[in-house]
Short mmCIF file of C-alpha atoms in Angstrom, two decimals:
data_model
loop_
_atom_site.label_atom_id
_atom_site.label_comp_id
_atom_site.label_asym_id
_atom_site.label_seq_id
_atom_site.Cartn_x
_atom_site.Cartn_y
_atom_site.Cartn_z
CA ASP A 21 -0.11 0.05 -0.08
CA THR A 22 1.57 3.46 -0.95
CA GLY A 23 -0.93 5.64 0.68
CA VAL A 24 -0.59 7.72 3.88
CA SER A 25 -0.35 5.48 6.71
CA GLN A 26 -0.91 6.59 10.37
CA ASP A 27 0.13 4.81 13.54
CA PRO A 28 -1.87 4.14 15.94
CA ARG A 29 -5.13 4.23 14.47
CA HIS A 30 -6.57 4.28 17.83
CA LYS A 31 -5.13 5.34 21.36
CA ILE A 32 -6.75 5.46 24.71
CA THR A 33 -5.14 7.33 27.50
CA LYS A 34 -5.41 8.95 30.80
CA ARG A 35 -5.78 12.67 31.38
CA GLY A 36 -2.26 14.11 31.73
CA GLN A 37 -0.26 11.39 29.99
CA ASN A 38 1.87 12.01 26.54
CA VAL A 39 1.01 10.44 23.40
CA THR A 40 2.71 10.43 20.33
CA PHE A 41 1.21 9.95 16.51
CA ARG A 42 3.24 8.99 13.75
CA CYS A 43 2.30 9.69 9.89
CA ASP A 44 4.20 8.07 6.77
CA PRO A 45 3.28 10.26 3.81
CA ILE A 46 3.28 9.23 0.37
CA SER A 47 7.10 8.81 -0.34
CA GLU A 48 7.54 11.55 -3.33
CA HIS A 49 5.32 14.02 -1.37
CA ASN A 50 7.28 17.02 0.04
CA ARG A 51 4.54 18.54 1.94
CA LEU A 52 2.93 16.77 5.05
CA TYR A 53 -0.04 18.36 6.86
CA TRP A 54 -1.56 17.52 10.31
CA TYR A 55 -5.26 18.48 10.91
CA ARG A 56 -7.74 17.46 13.80
CA GLN A 57 -11.31 16.59 13.63
CA THR A 58 -13.99 16.30 16.03
CA LEU A 59 -17.58 14.58 15.46
CA GLY A 60 -19.73 17.02 13.28
CA GLN A 61 -16.59 19.38 12.44
CA GLY A 62 -14.57 19.59 9.32
CA PRO A 63 -10.74 19.04 9.79
CA GLU A 64 -9.01 22.00 11.75
CA PHE A 65 -5.44 22.71 10.40
CA LEU A 66 -2.79 22.39 13.06
CA THR A 67 0.71 22.27 11.04
CA TYR A 68 2.46 21.71 7.65
CA PHE A 69 5.69 21.01 6.60
CA GLN A 70 7.58 21.31 3.58
CA ASN A 71 10.35 18.66 3.59
CA GLU A 72 11.66 19.06 7.00
CA ALA A 73 11.04 22.59 7.59
CA GLN A 74 7.56 23.46 9.68
CA LEU A 75 6.39 26.48 7.68
CA GLU A 76 3.14 27.38 9.38
CA LYS A 77 1.71 26.39 12.86
CA SER A 78 -1.93 27.09 13.85
CA ARG A 79 -3.07 29.23 16.95
CA LEU A 80 -4.82 25.98 17.94
CA LEU A 81 -1.76 24.16 18.56
CA SER A 82 -0.56 25.14 22.29
CA ASP A 83 2.54 24.76 23.84
CA ARG A 84 1.77 21.10 24.75
CA PHE A 85 1.59 20.04 20.93
CA SER A 86 4.73 19.68 19.03
CA ALA A 87 5.26 18.07 15.50
CA GLU A 88 8.59 16.97 13.79
CA ARG A 89 9.39 15.70 10.20
CA PRO A 90 13.24 15.21 10.99
CA LYS A 91 14.22 13.90 7.79
CA GLY A 92 11.45 15.20 5.44
CA SER A 93 9.96 11.77 5.43
CA PHE A 94 7.94 10.53 8.30
CA SER A 95 6.30 13.04 11.02
CA THR A 96 5.33 12.72 14.54
CA LEU A 97 2.93 14.61 16.47
CA GLU A 98 3.26 14.55 20.15
CA ILE A 99 0.50 15.86 22.78
CA GLN A 100 2.12 16.35 26.16
CA ARG A 101 -0.15 16.41 29.44
CA THR A 102 -3.17 15.13 27.45
CA GLU A 103 -6.67 16.78 28.42
CA GLN A 104 -10.10 15.74 27.67
CA GLY A 105 -10.63 18.29 25.07
CA ASP A 106 -7.70 16.70 22.98
CA SER A 107 -10.18 13.89 22.17
CA ALA A 108 -10.39 13.85 18.43
CA MET A 109 -9.31 12.10 15.33
CA TYR A 110 -5.68 13.36 14.33
CA LEU A 111 -5.56 13.13 10.41
CA CYS A 112 -2.31 13.45 8.28
CA ALA A 113 -2.24 14.42 4.70
CA SER A 114 0.51 14.78 2.12
CA SER A 115 0.75 16.28 -1.19
CA ASN A 116 3.22 17.26 -3.64
CA ARG A 117 3.99 20.39 -5.80
CA VAL A 118 3.36 20.39 -9.46
CA GLY A 119 4.74 23.02 -11.52
CA ALA A 120 4.40 26.22 -9.79
CA MET A 121 1.09 25.44 -8.10
CA ASN A 122 -0.03 22.76 -5.77
CA THR A 123 -2.71 20.78 -7.49
CA GLY A 124 -4.76 21.01 -4.18
CA GLU A 125 -4.96 17.15 -3.88
CA LEU A 126 -4.41 16.45 -0.15
CA PHE A 127 -3.97 12.74 0.20
CA PHE A 128 -4.88 11.77 3.97
CA GLY A 129 -4.38 8.87 6.27
CA GLU A 130 -7.15 7.12 7.89
CA GLY A 131 -6.21 9.21 10.97
CA SER A 132 -5.46 8.35 14.66
CA ARG A 133 -8.31 8.45 16.91
CA LEU A 134 -7.43 9.74 20.43
CA THR A 135 -9.57 9.16 23.54
CA VAL A 136 -8.48 10.93 26.78
CA LEU A 137 -10.14 9.55 29.90
CA ARG B 12 -16.78 34.82 11.80
CA LYS B 13 -15.17 31.49 10.80
CA GLU B 14 -13.04 31.59 7.51
CA VAL B 15 -15.21 29.15 5.92
CA GLU B 16 -18.93 28.74 6.33
CA GLN B 17 -21.28 26.04 5.08
CA ASP B 18 -24.71 24.91 6.05
CA PRO B 19 -24.22 21.78 8.08
CA GLY B 20 -27.51 20.07 6.78
CA PRO B 21 -28.55 17.46 6.62
CA PHE B 22 -29.97 17.73 3.32
CA ASN B 23 -32.39 14.52 2.72
CA VAL B 24 -33.10 14.21 -0.88
CA PRO B 25 -34.64 11.44 -3.08
CA GLU B 26 -32.53 9.54 -5.76
CA GLY B 27 -32.46 11.48 -8.99
CA ALA B 28 -32.77 14.92 -7.24
CA THR B 29 -30.74 17.87 -7.94
CA VAL B 30 -29.09 19.48 -4.96
CA ALA B 31 -26.99 22.36 -4.15
CA PHE B 32 -24.61 23.14 -1.62
CA ASN B 33 -22.93 26.72 -0.59
CA CYS B 34 -20.11 27.84 0.84
CA THR B 35 -18.92 31.35 2.02
CA TYR B 36 -15.00 32.32 2.91
CA SER B 37 -14.10 35.47 4.54
CA ASN B 38 -10.67 35.88 3.08
CA SER B 39 -10.48 38.09 -0.19
CA ALA B 40 -6.88 36.81 -0.74
CA SER B 41 -7.74 33.23 -1.09
CA GLN B 42 -6.34 31.90 -3.74
CA SER B 43 -7.86 28.32 -4.65
CA PHE B 44 -10.97 26.26 -3.97
CA PHE B 45 -12.07 22.82 -3.72
CA TRP B 46 -14.58 20.37 -2.81
CA TYR B 47 -13.68 17.23 -0.83
CA ARG B 48 -15.90 14.46 0.14
CA GLN B 49 -15.96 12.29 3.41
CA ASP B 50 -17.69 9.14 3.81
CA CYS B 51 -18.83 8.20 7.26
CA ARG B 52 -15.86 7.24 9.50
CA LYS B 53 -13.52 7.56 6.68
CA GLU B 54 -10.78 10.16 5.46
CA PRO B 55 -11.61 13.24 3.18
CA LYS B 56 -10.90 12.54 -0.26
CA LEU B 57 -10.87 15.15 -3.28
CA LEU B 58 -13.99 15.60 -5.28
CA MET B 59 -12.96 18.47 -7.74
CA SER B 60 -10.91 21.70 -7.47
CA VAL B 61 -13.23 24.92 -8.47
CA TYR B 62 -12.12 27.08 -11.22
CA SER B 63 -12.89 30.93 -11.67
CA SER B 64 -15.04 29.86 -14.88
CA GLY B 65 -16.65 27.20 -13.23
CA ASN B 66 -16.35 23.58 -13.79
CA GLU B 67 -18.19 20.28 -14.43
CA ASP B 68 -17.27 16.71 -13.89
CA GLY B 69 -19.99 14.28 -14.79
CA ARG B 70 -23.00 14.97 -12.46
CA PHE B 71 -20.98 17.24 -10.58
CA THR B 72 -20.67 21.25 -11.30
CA ALA B 73 -18.92 23.78 -9.38
CA GLN B 74 -19.10 27.57 -9.45
CA LEU B 75 -17.19 30.36 -7.78
CA ASN B 76 -18.06 33.87 -7.34
CA ARG B 77 -14.95 35.72 -6.09
CA ALA B 78 -16.67 39.15 -5.58
CA SER B 79 -19.32 37.74 -3.26
CA GLN B 80 -16.71 35.23 -1.99
CA TYR B 81 -19.01 32.16 -2.49
CA ILE B 82 -18.52 28.97 -3.81
CA SER B 83 -21.19 26.28 -4.82
CA LEU B 84 -21.41 22.60 -5.76
CA LEU B 85 -24.54 21.22 -7.63
CA ILE B 86 -25.05 17.42 -7.77
CA ARG B 87 -27.48 16.34 -10.50
CA ASP B 88 -29.21 12.90 -10.68
CA SER B 89 -28.26 11.99 -7.27
CA LYS B 90 -27.36 8.44 -6.25
CA LEU B 91 -27.41 6.45 -3.45
CA SER B 92 -23.75 6.46 -3.15
CA ASP B 93 -23.56 10.32 -3.10
CA SER B 94 -24.70 10.13 0.67
CA ALA B 95 -21.66 11.77 2.32
CA THR B 96 -20.49 15.12 3.86
CA TYR B 97 -19.33 17.44 1.44
CA LEU B 98 -16.20 19.99 2.56
CA CYS B 99 -15.59 23.10 1.11
CA VAL B 100 -11.94 23.78 1.57
CA VAL B 101 -10.02 27.13 0.70
CA ARG B 102 -6.20 27.72 0.11
CA PHE B 103 -4.94 30.95 1.26
CA TYR B 104 -1.31 32.58 0.15
CA GLY B 105 0.92 30.19 1.41
CA GLN B 106 -0.25 26.64 1.63
CA ASN B 107 -2.86 26.35 4.40
CA PHE B 108 -5.93 24.35 3.41
CA VAL B 109 -8.65 25.46 5.39
CA PHE B 110 -11.64 23.23 5.63
CA GLY B 111 -15.63 24.27 6.15
CA PRO B 112 -17.55 22.11 8.74
CA GLY B 113 -19.24 20.02 6.03
CA THR B 114 -22.74 19.59 4.74
CA ARG B 115 -24.06 16.34 5.07
CA LEU B 116 -26.40 14.61 2.36
CA SER B 117 -28.42 11.74 2.53
CA VAL B 118 -29.85 10.36 -0.83
CA LEU B 119 -32.74 8.17 0.25
CA PRO B 120 -34.24 5.49 -2.14
#
């Protein structure tokens, strides 16, 4: 399977614990995005990388959230001291640049569902 | 005001009906526009890009009105398989893609 893969698919944790999600994008894609989605809402942008550089970070991303893409391939999203409000689906997407413009097609993984008790 | 707004629905329509969804965006500097489709408990997938002159893909027609900051999606001859949530997506300067809350469509037999 050469699509975007995310791990773990489900994570249940207690409030205050740290969690880390991993995303492996489509191999030739240089852009990688993290989104968060709660029930009945559209995906909310968290952050985005071009290769290993983190180019944009949402105001939604508090100091407890950190994302890395150390070699410009896979990425990790860590949430420290989790709160119940962090419960959501965390979606990763990748895309590639075509000519001077991005085609607009984000390829999403199936997501990592976080439940904070 | 949210950056991208949509009527959440649900829109319940019979098979064969024509249904239209609207979307408004707040940032006049928005550059690119898209409709994504998300099936229940699945990831979003690109349905179609929206071009300034309007564009059609089979039963789907997308329109953009930059002056009114308004995007639409028209689905003709609805099929049961069209039941999904339709997400309006706007790309601002840079590469941030902003998603609307989605409009839920149920096509009934």
